[in-house]
Coordinates of C-alpha atoms in Angstrom, one line a residue:
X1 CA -19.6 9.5 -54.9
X2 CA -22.2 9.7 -52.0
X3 CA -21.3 11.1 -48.9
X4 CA -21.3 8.9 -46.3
X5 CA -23.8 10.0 -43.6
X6 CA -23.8 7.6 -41.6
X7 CA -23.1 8.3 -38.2
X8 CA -19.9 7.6 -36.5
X9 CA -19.5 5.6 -33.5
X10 CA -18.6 7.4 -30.5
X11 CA -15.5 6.4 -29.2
X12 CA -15.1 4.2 -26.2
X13 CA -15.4 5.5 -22.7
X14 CA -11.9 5.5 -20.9
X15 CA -12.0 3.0 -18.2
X16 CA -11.9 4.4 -14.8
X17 CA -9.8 2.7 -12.3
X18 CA -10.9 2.2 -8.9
X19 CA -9.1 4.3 -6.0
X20 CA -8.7 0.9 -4.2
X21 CA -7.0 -1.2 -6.7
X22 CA -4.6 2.3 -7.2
X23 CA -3.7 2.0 -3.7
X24 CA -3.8 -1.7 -4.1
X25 CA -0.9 -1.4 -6.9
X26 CA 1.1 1.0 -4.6
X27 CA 0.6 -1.9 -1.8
X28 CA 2.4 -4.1 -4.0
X29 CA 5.1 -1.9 -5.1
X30 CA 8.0 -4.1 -5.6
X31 CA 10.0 -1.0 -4.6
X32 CA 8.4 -0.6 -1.4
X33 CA 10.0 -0.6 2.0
X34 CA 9.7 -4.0 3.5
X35 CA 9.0 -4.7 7.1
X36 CA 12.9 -5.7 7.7
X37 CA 13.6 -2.1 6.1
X38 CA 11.3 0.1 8.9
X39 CA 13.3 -2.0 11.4
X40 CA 16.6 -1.7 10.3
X41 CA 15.9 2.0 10.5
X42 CA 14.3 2.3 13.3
X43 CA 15.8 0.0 15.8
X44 CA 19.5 -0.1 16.9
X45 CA 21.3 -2.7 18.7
X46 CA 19.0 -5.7 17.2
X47 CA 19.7 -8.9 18.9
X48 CA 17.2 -11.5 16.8
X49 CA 15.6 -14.7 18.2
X50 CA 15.4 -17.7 16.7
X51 CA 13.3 -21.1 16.4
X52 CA 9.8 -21.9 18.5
X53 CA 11.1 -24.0 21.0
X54 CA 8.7 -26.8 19.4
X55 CA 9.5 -27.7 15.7
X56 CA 11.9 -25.3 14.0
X57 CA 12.6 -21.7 13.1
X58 CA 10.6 -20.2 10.3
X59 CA 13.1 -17.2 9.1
X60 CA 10.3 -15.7 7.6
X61 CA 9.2 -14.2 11.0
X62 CA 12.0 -12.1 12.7
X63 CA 11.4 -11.6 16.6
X64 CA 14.2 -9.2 18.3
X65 CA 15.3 -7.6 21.2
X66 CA 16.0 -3.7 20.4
X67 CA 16.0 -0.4 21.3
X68 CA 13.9 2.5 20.3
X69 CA 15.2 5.6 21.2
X70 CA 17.1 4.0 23.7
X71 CA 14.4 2.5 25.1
X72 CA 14.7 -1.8 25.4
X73 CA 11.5 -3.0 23.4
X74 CA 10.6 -6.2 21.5
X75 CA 10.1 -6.1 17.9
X76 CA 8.6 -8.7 15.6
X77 CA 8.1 -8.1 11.5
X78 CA 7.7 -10.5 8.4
X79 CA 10.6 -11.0 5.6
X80 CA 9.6 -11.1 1.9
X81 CA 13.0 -10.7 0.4
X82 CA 13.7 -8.7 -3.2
X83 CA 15.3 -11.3 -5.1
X84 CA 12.9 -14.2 -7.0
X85 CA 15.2 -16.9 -5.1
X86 CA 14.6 -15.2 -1.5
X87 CA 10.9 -14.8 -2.0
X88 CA 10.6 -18.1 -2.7
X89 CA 12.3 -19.4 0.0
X90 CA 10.8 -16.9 2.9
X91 CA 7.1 -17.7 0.7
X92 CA 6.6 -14.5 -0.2
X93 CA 6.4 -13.1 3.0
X94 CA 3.6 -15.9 4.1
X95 CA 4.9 -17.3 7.8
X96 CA 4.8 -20.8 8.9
X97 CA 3.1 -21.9 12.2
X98 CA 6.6 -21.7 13.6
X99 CA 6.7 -18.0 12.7
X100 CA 3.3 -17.2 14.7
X101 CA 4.6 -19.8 17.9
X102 CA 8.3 -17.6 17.7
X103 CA 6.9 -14.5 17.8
X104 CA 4.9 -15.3 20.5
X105 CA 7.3 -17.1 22.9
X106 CA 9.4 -13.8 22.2
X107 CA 6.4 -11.7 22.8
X108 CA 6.5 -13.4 26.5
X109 CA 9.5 -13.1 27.2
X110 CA 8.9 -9.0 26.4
X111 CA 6.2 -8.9 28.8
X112 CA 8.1 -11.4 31.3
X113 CA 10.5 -8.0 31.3
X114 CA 8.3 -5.3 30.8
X115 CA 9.3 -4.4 26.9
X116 CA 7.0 -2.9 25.0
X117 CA 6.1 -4.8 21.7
X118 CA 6.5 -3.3 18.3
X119 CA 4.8 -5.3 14.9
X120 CA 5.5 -4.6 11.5
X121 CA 3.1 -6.6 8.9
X122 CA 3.2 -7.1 5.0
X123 CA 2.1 -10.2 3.9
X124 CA -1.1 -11.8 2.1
X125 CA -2.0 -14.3 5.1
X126 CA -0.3 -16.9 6.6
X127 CA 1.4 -20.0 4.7
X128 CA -1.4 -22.5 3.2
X129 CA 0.7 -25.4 2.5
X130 CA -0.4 -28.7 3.8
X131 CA 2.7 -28.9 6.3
X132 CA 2.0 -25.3 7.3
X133 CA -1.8 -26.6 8.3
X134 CA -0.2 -30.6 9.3
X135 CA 1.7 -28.2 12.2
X136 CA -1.7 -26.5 13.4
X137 CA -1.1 -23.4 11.4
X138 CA -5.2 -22.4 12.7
X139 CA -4.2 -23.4 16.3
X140 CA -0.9 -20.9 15.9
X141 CA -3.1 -17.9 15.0
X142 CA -5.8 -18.6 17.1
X143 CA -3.2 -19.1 20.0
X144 CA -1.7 -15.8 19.1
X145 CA -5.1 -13.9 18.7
X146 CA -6.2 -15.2 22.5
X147 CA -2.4 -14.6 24.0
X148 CA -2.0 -11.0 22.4
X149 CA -5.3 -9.5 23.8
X150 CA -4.2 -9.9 27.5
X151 CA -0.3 -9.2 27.0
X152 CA 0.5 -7.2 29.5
X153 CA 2.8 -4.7 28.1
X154 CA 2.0 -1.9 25.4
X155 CA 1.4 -3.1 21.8
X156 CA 1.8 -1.4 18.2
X157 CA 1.0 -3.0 15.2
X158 CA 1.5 -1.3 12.1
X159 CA 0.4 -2.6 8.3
X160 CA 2.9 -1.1 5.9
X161 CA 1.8 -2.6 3.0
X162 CA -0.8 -6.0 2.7
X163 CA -2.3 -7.0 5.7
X164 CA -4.1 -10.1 4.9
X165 CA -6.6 -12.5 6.3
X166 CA -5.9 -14.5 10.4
X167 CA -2.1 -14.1 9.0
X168 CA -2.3 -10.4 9.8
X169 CA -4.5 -10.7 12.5
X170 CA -2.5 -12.9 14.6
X171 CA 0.0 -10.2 14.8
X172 CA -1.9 -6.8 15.1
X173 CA -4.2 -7.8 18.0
X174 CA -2.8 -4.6 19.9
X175 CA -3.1 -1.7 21.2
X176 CA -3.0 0.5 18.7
X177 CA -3.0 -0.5 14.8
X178 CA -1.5 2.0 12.6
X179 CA -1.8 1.9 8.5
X180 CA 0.2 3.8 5.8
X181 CA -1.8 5.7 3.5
X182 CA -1.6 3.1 0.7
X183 CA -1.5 0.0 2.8
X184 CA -4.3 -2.5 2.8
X185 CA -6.0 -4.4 5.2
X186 CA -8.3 -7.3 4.4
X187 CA -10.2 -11.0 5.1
X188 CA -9.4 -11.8 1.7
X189 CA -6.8 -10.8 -1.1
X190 CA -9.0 -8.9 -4.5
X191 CA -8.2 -11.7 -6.5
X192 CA -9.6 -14.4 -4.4
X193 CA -12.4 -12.3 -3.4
X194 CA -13.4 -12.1 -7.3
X195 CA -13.0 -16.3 -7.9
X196 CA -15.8 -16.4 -5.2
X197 CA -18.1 -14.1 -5.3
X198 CA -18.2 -14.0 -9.6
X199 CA -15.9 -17.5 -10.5
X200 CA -13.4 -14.6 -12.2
X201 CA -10.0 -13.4 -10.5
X202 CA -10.3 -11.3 -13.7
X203 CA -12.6 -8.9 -11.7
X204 CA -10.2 -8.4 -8.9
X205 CA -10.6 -4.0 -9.6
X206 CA -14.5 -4.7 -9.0
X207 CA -14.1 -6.8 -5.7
X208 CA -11.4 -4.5 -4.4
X209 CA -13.6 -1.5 -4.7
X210 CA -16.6 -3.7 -2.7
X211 CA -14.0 -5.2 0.1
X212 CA -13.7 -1.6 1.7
X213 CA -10.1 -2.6 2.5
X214 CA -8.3 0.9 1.9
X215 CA -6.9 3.1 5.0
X216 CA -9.6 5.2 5.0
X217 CA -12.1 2.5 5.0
X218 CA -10.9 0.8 7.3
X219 CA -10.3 3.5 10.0
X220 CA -13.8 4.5 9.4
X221 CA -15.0 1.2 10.2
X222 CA -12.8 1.5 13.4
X223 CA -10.6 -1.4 12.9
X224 CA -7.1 0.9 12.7
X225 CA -6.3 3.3 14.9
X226 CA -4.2 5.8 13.2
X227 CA -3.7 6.5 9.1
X228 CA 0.3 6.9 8.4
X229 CA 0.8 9.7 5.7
X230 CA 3.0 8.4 2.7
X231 CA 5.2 10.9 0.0
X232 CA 3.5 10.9 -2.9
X233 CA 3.4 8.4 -5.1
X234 CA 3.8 5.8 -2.7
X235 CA 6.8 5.1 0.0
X236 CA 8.9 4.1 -2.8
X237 CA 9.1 7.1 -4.1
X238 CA 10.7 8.2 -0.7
X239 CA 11.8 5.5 1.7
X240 CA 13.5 7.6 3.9
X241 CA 10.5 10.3 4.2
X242 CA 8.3 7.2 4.5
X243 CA 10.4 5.8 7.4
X244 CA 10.8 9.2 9.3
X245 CA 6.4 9.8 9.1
X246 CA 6.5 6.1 10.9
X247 CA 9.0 6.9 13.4
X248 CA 7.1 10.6 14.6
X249 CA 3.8 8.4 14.4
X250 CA 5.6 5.3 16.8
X251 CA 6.8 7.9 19.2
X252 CA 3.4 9.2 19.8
X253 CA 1.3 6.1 20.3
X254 CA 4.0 4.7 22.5
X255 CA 4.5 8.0 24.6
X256 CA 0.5 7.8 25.2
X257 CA 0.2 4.2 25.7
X258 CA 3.0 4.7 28.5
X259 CA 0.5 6.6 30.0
X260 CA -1.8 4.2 31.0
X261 CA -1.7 1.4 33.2
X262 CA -1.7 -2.4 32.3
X263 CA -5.1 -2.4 33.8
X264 CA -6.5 0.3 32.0
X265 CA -4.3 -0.6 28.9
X266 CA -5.7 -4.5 28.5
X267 CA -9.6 -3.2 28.8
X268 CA -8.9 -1.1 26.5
X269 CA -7.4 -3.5 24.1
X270 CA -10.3 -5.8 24.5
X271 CA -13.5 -3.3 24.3
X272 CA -11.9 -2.5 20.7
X273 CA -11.7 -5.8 19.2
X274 CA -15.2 -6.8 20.9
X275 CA -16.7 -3.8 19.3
X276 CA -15.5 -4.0 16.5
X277 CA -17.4 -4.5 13.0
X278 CA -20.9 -5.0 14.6
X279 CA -23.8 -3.8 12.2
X280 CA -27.1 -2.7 13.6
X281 CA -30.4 -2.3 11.4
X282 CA -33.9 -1.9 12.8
X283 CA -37.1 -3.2 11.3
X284 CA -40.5 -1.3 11.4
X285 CA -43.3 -3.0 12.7
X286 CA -46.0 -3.7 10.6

């Protein structure tokens, strides 16, 4: 028999995954610490506020009197719950209009007494059900956006795992915005960013590389203020660790915020969202 001589097809090339949809993954951990969880750490003598004083209470937004190190602050944070029966109740983390108005009457009353404001954010955006948007769910962000730029008390967001669209943005207009290593922080999730741009949510690897939305990205751009180291792996891997790198991080920003005055601290605030993400490109005359 004839030997075959034909040549062999070479095998196929292994697929290489994009760093952004590995640290998208780790965002997503089901494992990984929750806002409630950082708080429950980091905070003693928790003394929560409920409702908006208009419509309801949305007990997917927590708003709190505290103390941090002693110190009386305010802090405000998202639920997303572990079991399939909470998430669906709390909508997986995605707050109602009542959520944004709540944290915002409380972030008043903070400033009313001087308490600085602590924010923890995971969530994909804010709800987008038809009673969410019925209540003014784009007049509750944009109320919050306008309201949290001239707070006068020190402000601290930080992103521990999605950050997502006006829903994170009406909570981390602050002072400083910290982000764990393998957070993310976008307009738009992958998945919706790839049924727009190529009518696939099957591409969501390709638009997550393109959407720039990792920690590093975004801190080049200048839209965090600070990258939060994580254990390897991810948080989950080491909650505790993850919790303790926050907490050194907190300390910090607050001790150099407290250095400031209101003044100095609000023009601050507002020369770094007014500068931020603007592109410049010159043209040659011909």
């Amino acid at each position: 028999m004839a030997e075959n001589t034909a040549p062999k097809s070479a095998p196929p090339a292994a697929t290489v995954v994009p760093e952004a949809w590995v640290r998208t993954e780790a965002a997503r951990h089901p494992q990984r610490p929750h806002p409630m969880d950082y708080i429950e750490a980091l905070f003693t003598d928790i003394s929560e506020i409920h409702g908006d004083r208009q419509f309801a209470d949305d007990a997917t937004m927590v708003s709190a009197m505290a103390r941090f190190h002693g110190e009386p602050v305010l802090v405000v944070g998202n639920r997303k719950g572990r079991s399939l029966k909470d998430r669906i109740t709390l909508r997986f983390g995605q707050p109602d209009p009542e959520g944004y108005r709540k944290a915002l009457r409380c972030m008043k009353i903070a400033e009313k007494f001087g308490r600085p404001v602590f924010l923890f954010i995971d969530l994909v955006g804010a709800y987008p059900g038809l009673s969410a948007e019925e209540r003014g769910q784009g007049e509750a962000i944009a109320r919050n956006i306008r309201e949290m730029s001239r707070l006068r008390v020190p402000t601290i967001a930080t992103i521990t795992g999605e950050g997502g669209s006006g829903g994170a943005l009406a909570l981390a207009v602050t002072d400083r915005v910290l982000m764990l290593e393998n957070a993310i922080y976008s307009v738009i999730t992958p998945e919706g960013c790839a049924a727009i741009r190529w009518k696939d949510a099957g591409k969501k690897q390709q638009a997550a590389a393109a959407l720039r939305y990792t920690a590093t990205d975004v801190k080049m751009l200048g839209c965090v203020d600070d990258v939060i180291p994580e254990p390897e792996g991810g948080t989950h891997n080491d909650p505790a660790l993850a919790i303790s790198l926050v907490n050194e991080r907190l300390i910090q920003h607050l001790a150099e915020l407290k250095h400031q005055t209101i003044d100095d601290l609000i023009a601050a605030r507002y020369n770094k969202f007014r500068n931020m993400a603007q592109f410049y490109t010159s043209v040659s005359s011909v």
